[in-house]
Tab-separated table of C-alpha atoms in Angstrom:
chain	number	residue	atom	x	y	z
V	26	MET	CA	0.027	-0.034	0.039
V	27	SER	CA	1.181	3.544	-0.757
V	28	TYR	CA	0.576	6.540	1.399
V	29	THR	CA	0.700	10.122	0.001
V	30	ARG	CA	-0.366	13.550	0.999
V	31	ASN	CA	0.438	16.100	-1.751
V	32	ILE	CA	-0.947	19.497	-0.530
V	33	TYR	CA	-0.412	22.259	-3.138
V	34	HIS	CA	-1.009	25.952	-3.045
V	35	ILE	CA	-1.504	26.843	-6.686
V	36	ILE	CA	-1.511	30.447	-8.046
V	37	PHE	CA	-2.019	31.556	-11.524
V	38	ARG	CA	-2.975	34.758	-13.133
V	39	THR	CA	-4.841	36.120	-16.179
V	40	LYS	CA	-2.703	36.999	-19.236
V	41	GLU	CA	-0.997	40.280	-18.741
V	42	SER	CA	-2.519	40.434	-15.268
V	43	ILE	CA	-5.668	42.016	-16.768
V	44	PRO	CA	-8.246	42.414	-13.996
V	45	SER	CA	-10.885	40.420	-15.934
V	46	LEU	CA	-12.349	38.129	-13.235
V	47	CYS	CA	-15.460	40.118	-12.096
V	48	ILE	CA	-15.717	39.852	-8.289
V	49	GLU	CA	-19.565	39.697	-8.478
V	50	ASN	CA	-19.299	36.490	-10.634
V	51	GLU	CA	-16.154	34.898	-9.249
V	52	LYS	CA	-18.019	32.414	-7.008
V	53	GLN	CA	-19.560	30.835	-10.119
V	54	LEU	CA	-16.046	30.383	-11.575
V	55	TYR	CA	-14.766	28.994	-8.307
V	56	ARG	CA	-17.649	26.418	-8.162
V	57	TYR	CA	-16.781	25.380	-11.748
V	58	ILE	CA	-13.135	24.952	-10.875
V	59	TRP	CA	-14.063	22.992	-7.734
V	60	GLY	CA	-16.075	20.642	-9.988
V	61	VAL	CA	-12.975	20.132	-12.252
V	62	ILE	CA	-10.795	19.417	-9.166
V	63	LYS	CA	-13.357	16.965	-7.864
V	64	GLU	CA	-13.732	15.232	-11.238
V	65	LEU	CA	-9.924	14.790	-11.316
V	66	ASP	CA	-10.050	12.968	-7.908
V	67	CYS	CA	-8.346	15.815	-6.014
V	68	ILE	CA	-9.592	17.462	-2.853
V	69	LEU	CA	-10.240	21.118	-2.761
V	70	TYR	CA	-9.517	22.863	0.590
V	71	GLN	CA	-9.882	26.519	-0.446
V	72	ILE	CA	-10.210	28.718	-3.542
V	73	ASN	CA	-10.292	32.537	-3.758
V	74	GLY	CA	-8.645	35.261	-5.695
V	75	MET	CA	-8.547	38.704	-7.128
V	76	PRO	CA	-9.718	40.140	-10.491
V	77	ASP	CA	-6.287	39.166	-11.968
V	78	HIS	CA	-5.335	35.954	-10.257
V	79	ILE	CA	-6.581	32.748	-8.434
V	80	HIS	CA	-5.275	30.919	-5.427
V	81	ILE	CA	-6.158	27.235	-4.846
V	82	LEU	CA	-5.262	24.901	-2.006
V	83	LEU	CA	-5.835	21.297	-2.787
V	84	GLU	CA	-4.670	17.747	-2.261
V	85	LEU	CA	-3.338	16.253	-5.524
V	86	HIS	CA	-4.331	12.752	-6.432
V	87	PRO	CA	-1.146	10.613	-6.513
V	88	SER	CA	-1.720	9.472	-10.031
V	89	MET	CA	-1.667	13.052	-11.474
V	90	SER	CA	1.211	15.459	-11.980
V	91	ILE	CA	0.850	19.050	-10.845
V	92	ALA	CA	1.519	20.335	-14.324
V	93	GLU	CA	-1.257	18.095	-15.753
V	94	LEU	CA	-3.737	19.203	-13.082
V	95	VAL	CA	-3.005	22.988	-13.592
V	96	GLN	CA	-3.206	22.633	-17.308
V	97	LYS	CA	-6.616	20.934	-17.058
V	98	ILE	CA	-7.913	23.544	-14.699
V	99	LYS	CA	-6.798	26.331	-17.002
V	100	VAL	CA	-8.090	24.776	-20.239
V	101	TYR	CA	-11.480	23.638	-18.757
V	102	SER	CA	-12.026	26.942	-16.942
V	103	HIS	CA	-11.049	28.934	-20.055
V	104	HIS	CA	-13.668	27.031	-22.101
V	105	TRP	CA	-16.258	27.550	-19.364
V	106	ILE	CA	-15.573	31.341	-19.207
V	107	ASP	CA	-15.863	31.474	-23.048
V	108	LYS	CA	-19.224	29.837	-22.817
V	109	ASN	CA	-20.326	32.300	-20.115
V	110	LYS	CA	-18.653	35.358	-21.663
V	111	ASP	CA	-21.304	37.637	-20.154
V	112	LEU	CA	-19.999	36.834	-16.722
V	113	PHE	CA	-16.289	37.772	-17.561
V	114	PRO	CA	-16.481	39.935	-20.665
V	115	ASP	CA	-12.892	41.208	-20.334
V	116	PHE	CA	-11.271	37.712	-19.913
V	117	ASN	CA	-8.936	36.772	-22.704
V	118	CYS	CA	-6.948	33.800	-21.366
V	119	TRP	CA	-4.734	32.592	-18.455
V	120	SER	CA	-1.104	33.386	-18.277
V	121	ILE	CA	1.375	30.729	-19.346
V	122	GLY	CA	2.928	29.934	-16.077
V	123	TYR	CA	1.798	29.150	-12.547
V	124	CYS	CA	3.105	28.793	-9.015
V	125	ALA	CA	2.681	25.573	-7.125
V	126	LEU	CA	4.039	25.336	-3.568
V	127	THR	CA	3.881	22.222	-1.308
V	128	TYR	CA	2.845	22.318	2.308
V	129	ALA	CA	2.524	19.869	5.170
V	130	GLU	CA	-0.770	18.990	6.797
V	131	ARG	CA	0.229	21.127	9.767
V	132	ASP	CA	0.352	24.212	7.570
V	133	LYS	CA	-3.027	23.622	5.850
V	134	GLU	CA	-5.197	25.865	8.041
V	135	MET	CA	-2.718	28.683	7.798
V	136	ILE	CA	-2.823	28.560	3.967
V	137	VAL	CA	-6.640	28.132	3.984
V	138	ASN	CA	-6.808	31.380	6.023
V	139	TYR	CA	-4.285	33.154	3.780
V	140	ILE	CA	-6.344	32.292	0.734
V	141	LYS	CA	-9.662	33.347	2.366
V	142	ASN	CA	-8.238	36.761	3.161
V	143	GLN	CA	-7.021	37.553	-0.375
V	144	LYS	CA	-9.170	40.677	-0.751
V	145	GLN	CA	-7.933	42.129	2.568
V	146	HIS	CA	-4.243	41.649	2.141
V	147	HIS	CA	-4.311	42.783	-1.479
V	148	GLN	CA	-5.418	46.215	-0.303
V	149	SER	CA	-1.800	46.788	0.626
V	150	GLN	CA	0.182	44.227	-1.451
V	151	HIS	CA	0.464	43.890	-5.234
V	152	PHE	CA	0.285	40.452	-6.893
V	153	VAL	CA	3.951	40.438	-7.875
V	154	ASP	CA	5.071	41.311	-4.391
V	155	GLU	CA	2.899	38.559	-3.050
V	156	ILE	CA	4.245	35.878	-5.366
V	157	LYS	CA	7.812	36.888	-4.825
V	158	TRP	CA	7.282	36.796	-0.971
V	159	LEU	CA	5.607	33.279	-1.267
V	160	LEU	CA	8.534	32.066	-3.403
V	161	THR	CA	11.154	33.399	-1.082
V	162	GLN	CA	9.335	31.839	1.934
V	163	SER	CA	9.463	28.520	0.126
V	164	GLY	CA	13.251	28.873	-0.608
V	165	ILE	CA	12.805	29.498	-4.319
V	166	THR	CA	15.096	31.918	-6.054
V	167	VAL	CA	13.003	34.642	-7.727
V	168	ASN	CA	13.751	35.273	-11.354
V	169	ASP	CA	12.336	38.667	-12.357
V	170	LYS	CA	11.996	37.797	-16.044
V	171	TYR	CA	8.942	35.638	-15.224
V	172	PHE	CA	7.067	38.604	-13.927
V	173	GLU	CA	6.836	40.400	-17.153
V	174	LYS	CA	3.262	41.454	-18.129
V	175	ASP	CA	3.075	39.263	-21.268
V	176	LEU	CA	3.388	35.898	-19.460
């Protein structure tokens, strides 16, 4: 028998960080993404975001790679947004990259609360500063070329 616990904090943004995820309709998008995650046999712990990016905390099914999961979330949600263009009329597409950080079970509640409070802490912190801080906290060297607007 194999035992795994793969808890990931995933963050991805809209292309060019265009604030195209309407706050008044975001819950519908989050419900759709939750359905995708559930269909892929992963467990969603928290989802929230801002008009230009999304945070997801989930447990990854051991048969799936993180790259495959993020690709499916982005592709399926992009198609859903296109079919519901009236909800997100300014949405063009997701950025190319993403951030996926691993956490232990003991950190899960802290990250859930961090994601829940996105709107509050973004009143004083820009997305790029947030990502750079999260990467640094995880021991990842920041490469500024990945923060250009066209990614």
